[in-house]
Coordinates of C-alpha atoms in Angstrom, one line a residue:
Chain A
X28 CA 0.0 0.0 0.0
X29 CA 1.3 3.4 -0.9
X30 CA 1.9 5.9 1.8
X31 CA -0.8 8.1 0.3
X32 CA -3.4 5.4 0.6
X33 CA -2.3 4.6 4.1
X34 CA -2.8 8.2 5.2
X35 CA -6.4 8.1 4.0
X36 CA -7.2 5.3 6.5
X37 CA -9.5 6.7 9.1
X38 CA -8.3 5.4 12.4
X39 CA -10.2 6.0 15.6
X40 CA -9.4 5.3 19.2
X41 CA -11.3 5.2 22.4
X42 CA -10.8 7.6 25.2
X43 CA -12.4 7.7 28.7
X44 CA -13.0 11.0 30.3
X45 CA -13.9 10.5 33.9
X46 CA -15.5 9.2 36.1
X47 CA -12.9 11.0 38.2
X48 CA -12.1 14.0 36.1
X49 CA -12.5 17.6 37.3
X50 CA -14.0 18.8 34.0
X51 CA -17.0 16.5 34.4
X52 CA -18.0 18.2 37.8
X53 CA -18.5 14.9 39.5
X54 CA -18.6 11.2 38.6
X55 CA -19.7 11.4 35.1
X56 CA -17.9 9.2 32.6
X57 CA -17.8 10.0 28.9
X58 CA -16.7 7.3 26.5
X59 CA -15.3 9.1 23.5
X60 CA -14.4 7.7 20.2
X61 CA -11.7 10.0 18.9
X62 CA -10.7 10.7 15.3
X63 CA -7.4 12.4 16.0
X64 CA -8.3 15.5 18.0
X65 CA -11.9 15.4 16.9
X66 CA -14.8 13.6 18.5
X67 CA -16.5 10.9 16.5
X68 CA -18.9 9.8 19.2
X69 CA -19.1 10.9 22.8
X70 CA -21.4 8.8 25.0
X71 CA -22.1 9.9 28.5
X72 CA -22.2 7.0 30.9
X73 CA -24.2 7.6 34.0
X74 CA -25.0 5.8 37.2
X75 CA -21.8 6.2 39.3
X76 CA -23.8 7.9 42.0
X77 CA -27.2 6.4 41.4
X78 CA -29.1 6.1 44.7
X79 CA -32.6 5.1 43.5
X80 CA -34.5 8.1 44.9
X81 CA -37.6 7.0 43.0
X82 CA -37.7 3.7 44.9
X83 CA -37.1 5.6 48.2
X84 CA -40.2 7.6 47.3
X85 CA -42.2 4.5 47.2
X86 CA -41.1 2.9 50.4
X87 CA -41.2 6.0 52.7
X88 CA -44.1 8.0 53.9
X89 CA -44.7 11.4 52.2
X90 CA -42.9 13.2 55.1
X91 CA -40.0 10.8 55.3
X92 CA -39.2 11.6 51.7
X93 CA -38.3 15.2 52.5
X94 CA -34.6 14.8 53.1
X95 CA -34.2 13.2 49.7
X96 CA -35.1 16.6 48.2
X97 CA -31.8 18.1 49.4
X98 CA -29.7 15.3 47.9
X99 CA -30.6 15.5 44.3
X100 CA -29.1 18.7 43.1
X101 CA -26.9 19.7 46.0
X102 CA -26.4 23.1 44.5
X103 CA -30.0 24.3 44.2
X104 CA -31.7 22.1 46.7
X105 CA -34.2 24.7 47.8
X106 CA -35.9 24.7 44.3
X107 CA -36.3 20.9 44.8
X108 CA -37.9 21.5 48.2
X109 CA -40.2 23.9 46.5
X110 CA -41.2 21.4 43.9
X111 CA -42.1 18.7 46.4
X112 CA -43.9 21.1 48.6
X113 CA -45.9 22.5 45.6
X114 CA -46.7 19.0 44.4
X115 CA -48.1 17.8 47.7
X116 CA -49.9 21.0 48.4
X117 CA -51.5 20.6 45.0
X118 CA -52.5 17.1 45.8
X119 CA -53.8 17.8 49.3
X120 CA -55.3 21.2 48.6
X121 CA -53.2 23.0 51.3
X122 CA -53.2 26.7 51.1
X123 CA -49.8 28.2 52.1
X124 CA -49.6 31.4 54.1
X125 CA -48.3 34.3 52.1
X126 CA -45.3 35.0 54.3
X127 CA -44.2 31.4 53.8
X128 CA -44.3 31.8 50.1
X129 CA -42.2 34.9 50.2
X130 CA -39.7 33.2 52.4
X131 CA -39.6 30.3 49.9
X132 CA -38.9 32.7 47.1
X133 CA -36.2 34.6 49.0
X134 CA -34.4 31.4 49.9
X135 CA -34.8 29.8 46.5
X136 CA -33.3 32.8 44.8
X137 CA -30.4 33.1 47.2
X138 CA -29.8 29.4 46.4
X139 CA -30.0 30.1 42.7
X140 CA -27.3 32.8 43.0
X141 CA -25.0 30.6 44.9
X142 CA -25.5 27.8 42.4
X143 CA -24.7 30.1 39.5
X144 CA -21.7 31.5 41.4
X145 CA -20.2 28.0 41.8
X146 CA -21.2 27.2 38.2
X147 CA -19.3 30.3 37.1
X148 CA -16.2 29.7 39.2
X149 CA -16.0 26.0 38.3
X150 CA -16.6 26.7 34.7
X151 CA -13.8 29.2 34.4
X152 CA -11.6 26.8 36.3
X153 CA -12.4 24.1 33.7
X154 CA -11.1 26.5 31.1
X155 CA -7.9 27.1 33.0
X156 CA -8.5 30.2 35.0
X157 CA -8.2 29.5 38.7
X158 CA -8.7 32.9 40.4
X159 CA -12.3 33.6 39.5
X160 CA -13.3 30.6 41.6
X161 CA -11.9 32.2 44.7
X162 CA -13.9 35.4 44.1
X163 CA -17.1 33.3 43.5
X164 CA -16.4 31.2 46.6
X165 CA -16.1 34.3 48.7
X166 CA -19.6 35.6 47.8
X167 CA -21.0 32.1 47.9
X168 CA -19.8 31.7 51.5
X169 CA -22.0 34.7 52.5
X170 CA -25.0 33.0 51.0
X171 CA -24.3 29.7 52.6
X172 CA -24.0 31.4 56.0
X173 CA -27.3 33.2 55.5
X174 CA -29.1 30.1 54.5
X175 CA -27.4 28.1 57.3
X176 CA -28.8 30.5 59.9
X177 CA -32.3 29.9 58.8
X178 CA -32.4 26.4 57.4
X179 CA -29.8 24.7 59.6
X180 CA -27.8 23.2 56.8
X181 CA -25.3 24.5 54.3
X182 CA -26.0 22.4 51.2
X183 CA -28.6 19.6 51.7
X184 CA -31.5 21.8 52.7
X185 CA -34.6 20.2 54.0
X186 CA -36.3 23.5 54.9
X187 CA -39.8 23.5 53.4
X188 CA -42.7 21.6 54.8
X189 CA -46.1 20.8 53.4
X190 CA -48.0 24.0 54.2
X191 CA -45.0 26.4 54.7
X192 CA -41.5 26.4 56.0
X193 CA -40.4 25.1 59.3
X194 CA -38.5 28.1 60.6
X195 CA -39.4 31.8 60.3
X196 CA -36.7 34.2 59.1
X197 CA -35.5 36.7 61.7
X198 CA -34.3 40.3 61.5
X199 CA -30.7 39.1 61.4
X200 CA -31.4 37.2 58.2
X201 CA -33.2 40.2 56.6
X202 CA -30.5 42.7 57.4
X203 CA -27.8 40.2 56.4
X204 CA -29.5 39.5 53.1
X205 CA -29.8 43.2 52.4
X206 CA -26.2 43.8 53.2
X207 CA -25.3 40.9 51.0
X208 CA -27.2 42.3 48.1
X209 CA -25.5 45.7 48.5
X210 CA -22.2 44.0 48.5
X211 CA -22.9 41.5 45.7
X212 CA -24.3 43.7 43.0
X213 CA -21.1 45.5 42.1
X214 CA -19.3 42.1 42.2
X215 CA -21.2 41.0 39.1
X216 CA -19.7 43.9 37.2
X217 CA -16.4 43.0 38.6
X218 CA -16.7 39.5 37.3
X219 CA -17.5 40.8 33.9
X220 CA -14.5 43.1 34.0
X221 CA -12.2 40.3 35.2
X222 CA -13.5 37.4 33.1
X223 CA -16.1 38.1 30.5
X224 CA -14.1 40.5 28.4
X225 CA -11.0 38.3 28.5
X226 CA -10.0 37.5 25.0
X227 CA -8.9 33.9 25.8
X228 CA -12.3 33.3 27.4
X229 CA -14.1 34.8 24.4
X230 CA -12.0 32.6 22.0
X231 CA -12.9 29.5 24.0
X232 CA -16.6 30.2 24.3
X233 CA -17.9 32.2 21.3
X234 CA -19.3 30.0 18.6
X235 CA -18.4 26.8 20.6
X236 CA -21.1 24.2 21.2
X237 CA -23.8 25.6 19.0
X238 CA -27.3 24.4 20.1
X239 CA -30.1 25.2 17.8
X240 CA -33.6 25.7 19.3
X241 CA -34.7 22.6 17.5
X242 CA -32.2 20.3 19.2
X243 CA -33.1 21.8 22.5
X244 CA -36.7 21.0 21.8
X245 CA -36.1 17.5 20.7
X246 CA -34.1 16.7 23.8
X247 CA -36.2 18.6 26.3
X248 CA -33.5 21.0 27.3
X249 CA -34.6 23.7 29.7
X250 CA -33.1 26.4 31.9
X251 CA -30.1 28.5 30.8
X252 CA -29.3 26.1 28.0
X253 CA -32.7 26.8 26.4
X254 CA -32.5 30.5 27.1
X255 CA -29.0 30.7 25.6
X256 CA -30.6 29.4 22.4
X257 CA -32.9 32.3 22.1
X258 CA -36.0 30.8 23.6
X259 CA -37.7 32.8 26.3
X260 CA -39.0 30.0 28.5
X261 CA -38.8 30.1 32.3
X262 CA -41.3 28.2 34.5
X263 CA -41.3 31.2 36.9
X264 CA -42.9 33.3 34.1
X265 CA -44.5 30.8 31.8
X266 CA -46.1 28.6 34.4
X267 CA -46.1 30.8 37.4
X268 CA -46.0 29.3 40.8
X269 CA -45.6 30.6 44.3
X270 CA -45.6 34.4 44.5
X271 CA -43.4 35.0 41.3
X272 CA -46.3 36.7 39.4
X273 CA -46.3 39.5 42.1
X274 CA -42.6 40.2 41.6
X275 CA -41.1 42.2 38.7
X276 CA -38.1 40.5 37.0
X277 CA -36.8 39.8 33.5
X278 CA -35.8 36.6 31.9
X279 CA -32.4 37.0 30.3
X280 CA -32.3 35.5 26.8
X281 CA -29.4 35.3 24.4
X282 CA -29.8 34.4 20.8
X283 CA -26.2 33.3 20.0
X284 CA -26.9 29.7 20.8
X285 CA -23.2 29.1 21.9
X286 CA -21.4 28.5 25.2
X287 CA -20.9 32.2 25.7
X288 CA -24.7 32.8 25.5
X289 CA -25.3 30.2 28.2
X290 CA -22.6 31.7 30.4
X291 CA -24.1 35.1 30.0
X292 CA -27.6 33.9 30.8
X293 CA -26.3 32.6 34.1
X294 CA -24.5 35.8 34.9
X295 CA -27.5 37.9 34.1
X296 CA -29.8 35.7 36.1
X297 CA -27.8 36.4 39.3
X298 CA -28.7 40.1 38.8
X299 CA -32.3 39.3 38.3
X300 CA -32.4 37.1 41.4
X301 CA -31.0 40.0 43.4
X302 CA -34.0 42.1 42.1
X303 CA -36.4 39.3 43.1
X304 CA -35.0 39.0 46.6
X305 CA -35.0 42.8 47.2
X306 CA -38.6 43.1 46.2
X307 CA -39.6 40.1 48.2
X308 CA -37.9 41.5 51.3
X309 CA -39.7 44.8 50.8
X310 CA -43.1 43.1 50.3
X311 CA -42.6 40.4 53.0
X312 CA -45.9 40.3 54.9
X313 CA -46.4 39.5 58.6
X314 CA -48.1 36.3 59.6
X315 CA -47.6 32.6 60.2
X316 CA -45.2 30.6 58.2
X317 CA -47.1 27.3 58.4
X318 CA -50.6 26.5 57.3
X319 CA -52.9 25.8 60.2
X320 CA -54.6 22.6 59.2
X321 CA -52.0 20.2 57.8
X322 CA -53.1 16.6 58.6
X323 CA -50.6 14.4 60.4
X324 CA -51.3 11.4 58.2
X325 CA -51.2 12.6 54.6
X326 CA -53.4 10.6 52.2
X327 CA -53.7 12.4 48.9
X328 CA -56.7 11.2 46.8
X329 CA -56.0 8.6 44.2
X330 CA -54.6 9.8 40.9
X331 CA -51.4 11.4 39.7
X332 CA -50.1 14.9 40.2
X333 CA -47.5 16.9 38.4
X334 CA -45.6 20.0 39.5
X335 CA -42.8 21.8 37.9
X336 CA -40.4 24.5 39.2
X337 CA -37.5 26.4 37.7
X338 CA -34.4 25.1 39.4
X339 CA -31.0 26.7 38.7
X340 CA -30.4 24.3 35.8
X341 CA -33.8 24.2 34.3
X342 CA -37.2 22.7 34.8
X343 CA -37.3 20.3 37.7
X344 CA -40.6 18.4 37.8
X345 CA -42.1 15.6 39.8
X346 CA -44.9 13.3 39.0
X347 CA -46.4 11.2 41.8
X348 CA -48.9 8.5 41.4
X349 CA -50.9 8.2 44.6
X350 CA -53.1 5.2 45.5
X351 CA -54.6 6.9 48.5
X352 CA -52.2 5.6 51.1
X353 CA -49.6 7.2 53.2
X354 CA -46.8 6.6 50.7
X355 CA -46.4 7.2 47.0
X356 CA -47.2 4.4 44.5
X357 CA -44.8 5.8 42.1
X358 CA -42.5 8.9 42.4
X359 CA -41.0 10.2 39.2
X360 CA -38.3 12.9 39.3
X361 CA -37.5 14.8 36.2
X362 CA -34.1 16.4 36.6
X363 CA -33.1 19.2 34.3
X364 CA -29.5 18.1 33.7
X365 CA -30.5 14.7 32.7
X366 CA -32.3 16.1 29.6
X367 CA -29.7 18.8 29.1
X368 CA -26.8 16.4 29.0
X369 CA -28.7 13.8 26.9
X370 CA -28.1 16.1 23.9
X371 CA -24.3 16.0 24.4
X372 CA -23.8 13.0 22.2
X373 CA -25.5 14.5 19.2
X374 CA -24.2 18.0 19.7
X375 CA -20.6 17.1 20.3
X376 CA -20.1 15.1 17.1
X377 CA -17.1 16.5 15.1
X378 CA -16.1 18.8 17.9
X379 CA -12.5 19.3 19.1
X380 CA -12.0 17.5 22.4
X381 CA -11.0 20.7 24.2
X382 CA -14.1 22.5 22.8
X383 CA -16.3 19.6 23.9
X384 CA -15.2 20.1 27.5
X385 CA -15.9 23.8 27.3
X386 CA -19.3 22.9 25.9
X387 CA -20.0 20.3 28.6
X388 CA -19.2 22.9 31.3
X389 CA -21.6 25.3 29.7
X390 CA -24.4 22.8 30.3
X391 CA -23.5 23.0 34.0
X392 CA -24.2 19.4 34.9
X393 CA -24.7 18.3 38.5
X394 CA -24.2 14.6 38.5
X395 CA -26.1 13.4 41.6
X396 CA -29.1 15.1 40.1
X397 CA -28.7 13.2 36.8
X398 CA -28.2 9.9 38.4
X399 CA -30.8 10.3 41.1
Chain B
X4 CA -48.9 25.1 18.7
X5 CA -52.7 24.9 18.4
X6 CA -54.3 23.7 21.5
X7 CA -57.7 23.0 19.9
X8 CA -56.1 21.0 17.1
X9 CA -54.0 18.9 19.5
X10 CA -57.1 18.2 21.6
X11 CA -59.1 17.2 18.5
X12 CA -56.4 15.0 17.0
X13 CA -55.7 13.2 20.3
X14 CA -59.4 12.6 20.8
X15 CA -59.6 11.1 17.3
X16 CA -56.6 8.9 18.0
X17 CA -58.0 7.7 21.3
X18 CA -61.3 6.9 19.6
X19 CA -59.5 4.9 16.9
X20 CA -58.2 2.6 19.5
X21 CA -61.5 1.9 21.1
X22 CA -62.9 -1.5 20.2
X23 CA -66.2 -0.1 19.0
X24 CA -64.6 2.8 17.2
X25 CA -65.3 3.2 13.5
X26 CA -62.1 2.9 11.3
X27 CA -61.1 6.4 10.3
X28 CA -60.3 7.2 6.6
X29 CA -56.6 7.4 6.4
X30 CA -53.7 6.2 4.3
X31 CA -53.9 2.4 3.6
X32 CA -50.8 1.7 5.7
X33 CA -52.4 3.3 8.7
X34 CA -55.6 1.4 8.2
X35 CA -53.7 -1.8 8.4
X36 CA -52.0 -0.8 11.6
X37 CA -55.4 0.2 13.0
X38 CA -56.8 -3.2 12.3
X39 CA -54.0 -4.7 14.4
X40 CA -54.7 -2.1 17.1
X41 CA -58.4 -3.0 17.1
X42 CA -57.7 -6.7 17.6
X43 CA -55.5 -5.9 20.4
X44 CA -57.9 -3.6 22.0
X45 CA -60.7 -6.1 21.7
X46 CA -58.5 -8.7 23.4
X47 CA -57.6 -6.2 26.0
X48 CA -61.1 -5.2 26.7
X49 CA -62.2 -8.8 27.2
X50 CA -59.3 -9.5 29.6
X51 CA -59.7 -6.4 31.7
X52 CA -63.3 -5.9 32.5
X53 CA -62.8 -3.8 35.5
X54 CA -60.0 -1.6 34.4
X55 CA -60.9 1.8 35.8
X56 CA -60.0 3.8 32.8
X57 CA -60.9 3.3 29.1
X58 CA -59.0 4.9 26.3
X59 CA -60.0 8.4 25.7
X60 CA -59.2 12.0 26.4
X61 CA -59.9 13.9 29.6
X62 CA -59.5 17.6 30.1
X63 CA -57.9 17.7 33.5
X64 CA -58.1 20.5 36.0
X65 CA -54.7 22.1 35.8
X66 CA -54.8 23.5 39.3
X67 CA -55.4 20.1 40.8
X68 CA -53.4 17.8 38.6
X69 CA -50.8 19.9 36.9
X70 CA -51.7 18.9 33.3
X71 CA -54.1 20.3 30.8
X72 CA -54.9 17.2 28.6
X73 CA -54.7 13.6 29.6
X74 CA -55.2 11.0 27.0
X75 CA -55.1 7.2 27.1
X76 CA -54.4 5.4 23.9
X77 CA -53.3 1.9 22.7
X78 CA -49.6 1.1 23.0
X79 CA -49.2 0.9 19.2
X80 CA -50.5 4.5 18.9
X81 CA -47.8 6.2 21.0
X82 CA -45.7 6.8 17.9
X83 CA -48.6 8.5 16.1
X84 CA -49.2 10.6 19.2
X85 CA -45.6 11.6 19.4
X86 CA -45.5 12.5 15.7
X87 CA -48.6 14.7 16.2
X88 CA -47.2 16.5 19.2
X89 CA -43.8 16.9 17.5
X90 CA -45.4 18.5 14.5
X91 CA -47.1 21.0 16.9
X92 CA -43.7 21.9 18.5
X93 CA -44.2 20.2 21.8
X94 CA -41.3 18.9 23.9
X95 CA -40.9 15.6 25.7
X96 CA -40.4 16.0 29.4
X97 CA -40.1 12.5 30.6
X98 CA -41.3 8.9 30.2
X99 CA -42.6 7.2 33.3
X100 CA -43.4 3.6 33.8
X101 CA -45.9 2.5 36.5
X102 CA -46.3 -1.1 37.6
X103 CA -50.0 -1.9 38.2
X104 CA -49.4 -5.4 39.5
X105 CA -53.0 -6.1 40.6
X106 CA -54.2 -5.4 37.1
X107 CA -51.3 -7.3 35.5
X108 CA -50.3 -4.2 33.5
X109 CA -47.6 -1.6 33.1
X110 CA -48.6 1.9 32.4
X111 CA -46.3 4.1 30.4
X112 CA -46.8 7.8 30.9
X113 CA -45.4 10.3 28.4
X114 CA -45.3 13.9 29.6
X115 CA -45.2 16.5 26.8
X116 CA -45.0 20.2 27.3
X117 CA -44.6 23.4 25.3
X118 CA -41.3 25.1 26.1
X119 CA -41.1 27.6 23.3
X120 CA -42.5 30.5 25.2
X121 CA -46.1 31.5 26.1
X122 CA -48.2 29.9 28.8
X123 CA -47.3 26.4 29.6
X124 CA -49.3 23.6 28.0
X125 CA -48.9 20.1 29.3
X126 CA -50.2 17.0 27.7
X127 CA -50.1 13.5 29.3
X128 CA -50.2 10.5 27.0
X129 CA -50.8 7.1 28.6
X130 CA -50.7 3.6 27.4
X131 CA -51.1 0.3 29.1
X132 CA -49.3 -2.9 28.2
X133 CA -49.6 -6.5 29.4
X134 CA -47.3 -7.2 32.3
X135 CA -46.2 -10.5 30.8
X136 CA -45.5 -9.1 27.4
X137 CA -44.5 -5.5 28.0
X138 CA -43.7 -4.4 24.5
X139 CA -44.3 -0.8 23.3
X140 CA -42.8 1.0 20.3
X141 CA -40.0 3.5 20.9
X142 CA -40.4 7.1 20.2
X143 CA -36.7 7.8 20.4
X144 CA -36.4 8.3 16.7
X145 CA -38.8 11.2 16.9
X146 CA -37.6 12.7 20.2
X147 CA -33.9 12.2 20.9
X148 CA -34.6 13.1 24.5
X149 CA -36.9 10.1 24.9
X150 CA -33.9 7.8 24.3
X151 CA -32.5 8.1 27.9
X152 CA -35.9 8.1 29.5
X153 CA -36.9 4.9 27.7
X154 CA -33.7 3.3 28.5
X155 CA -34.1 4.1 32.1
X156 CA -37.7 2.8 32.2
X157 CA -36.6 -0.4 30.5
X158 CA -33.8 -0.8 33.1
X159 CA -35.9 -0.1 36.2
X160 CA -39.2 -1.7 35.2
X161 CA -38.4 -4.1 32.3
X162 CA -40.6 -2.5 29.8
X163 CA -39.4 -3.4 26.3
X164 CA -39.2 -0.4 24.0
X165 CA -39.3 -2.1 20.6
X166 CA -36.9 -0.5 18.2
X167 CA -34.9 1.4 20.8
X168 CA -31.3 1.6 19.6
X169 CA -29.6 0.9 22.9
X170 CA -31.4 -0.9 25.6
X171 CA -28.4 -1.4 27.8
X172 CA -27.8 -0.9 31.5
X173 CA -27.6 2.7 32.3
X174 CA -28.0 3.7 35.9
X175 CA -27.7 0.2 37.5
X176 CA -24.5 -1.9 37.4
X177 CA -23.8 -3.8 34.2
X178 CA -24.7 -7.2 35.8
X179 CA -28.0 -6.2 37.3
X180 CA -30.5 -8.8 36.6
X181 CA -33.5 -7.3 38.4
X182 CA -36.0 -4.6 37.9
X183 CA -36.1 -2.6 41.1
X184 CA -39.3 -0.6 40.5
X185 CA -41.4 -3.6 39.9
X186 CA -43.8 -4.1 42.8
X187 CA -42.8 -7.7 43.2
X188 CA -39.1 -6.9 43.5
X189 CA -37.5 -8.3 46.6
X190 CA -34.1 -6.7 47.5

């Protein structure tokens, strides 16, 4: 065989990324078939941290399932609390006091900011910049302290109850949150100055990992991934729950469909969350934080119930099938990253390996939530 | 997305699957498929006299249930339903399997929603298969996102999605030979 004919042979090789790799943000493994520096096929392999939460939902009572809600997405656990609370309140017809709903929104938005902060820091670290993580961690620590003072835990929150929240917020929390907002707002501009305008970052993100609105739809992508592809969809606006309709905020949408767009959506969302928290603090009504009549033994009527919330990574929804007893007949959890990462295989075809990692980071996966 | 059209088409689809339903005028290939569906439906109706729900569409109370439309169809019609909802720009949210062991059936629930802006619109499509022969066609060629959901449902409940490209172990270990979400599963 001549040397020319030989060079036209297409040789591929397999490469394993993860399960222990910093760029996969946890124990995700990606089996890649490489054609030189380019990806032929990249198949995400899940299940390294699978805990069968859905089965746990079936063999625990409704109340006993609460702690599981903090252990799916450990970065935006309050949104998951919100979903479970909303689901069961829908099933049982519990009316939640207004103060409790405001507290829910305040804590959920604080939680969203800290999730995006870590997402921002870790993402830049994936791309080789270590310092921004330190800045992000500094701010994030303030939020964790605030949330710890009211929920009792730093990450795995189990704060909501059916009918309200278990602990009222105090003046320390309110003044602390106001002080945080005052301190945090200029920081977002600082991040943009430090990071966003950086030419290396722009080269690594702009035009990388294009996701058309069509592929997002086919795969059920939601959250910043969808909004980075130019679609204005946010459960908080499109399917309003809690007291979000009473608050004034915008949904950041970018039409570039690339990794930079998804990054910018997250950055802008932090500013919008600040707006929400500030308004909610101003409007915070007096009153109880728990509904008065919540039955001890919960027995939702037969049938199935569905509830969706906007978590930091997209739409988290739950479907429960009740057979009228005190535990669920079937508990289904729909986690946003699961759908967001499922498009990775199709979208990463033909991409440079280094670009694919930048692309994966822009999907902001949280593995325990995918594996459930 | 046209809500009224989706409702009408799904109603039609559900009526087609009913044993007493008149065959609709469609392309010849479809009629053939329908004949099959009718036979199955007849056999099904005989077997399950006291099944609580017959095929058909219900407009559910969104505030109570969290969905707008709820339709039950024959298992061989799920592809048609997916094609219909796909042409209307709907998204697949998730695929859920439920083990109704007393009735000897699996229920497969498809959640569709509209995520392209505007008020949310949620459609639930259900189908029931025999527990001893749990075969249902895949919709992963229409919705790429259904691939993982179907694979997971196969793995945890043992529902066979006919035509699925990759029914391999996913979340469980490679050597798992059990279906943990089946109600007769003993750890």
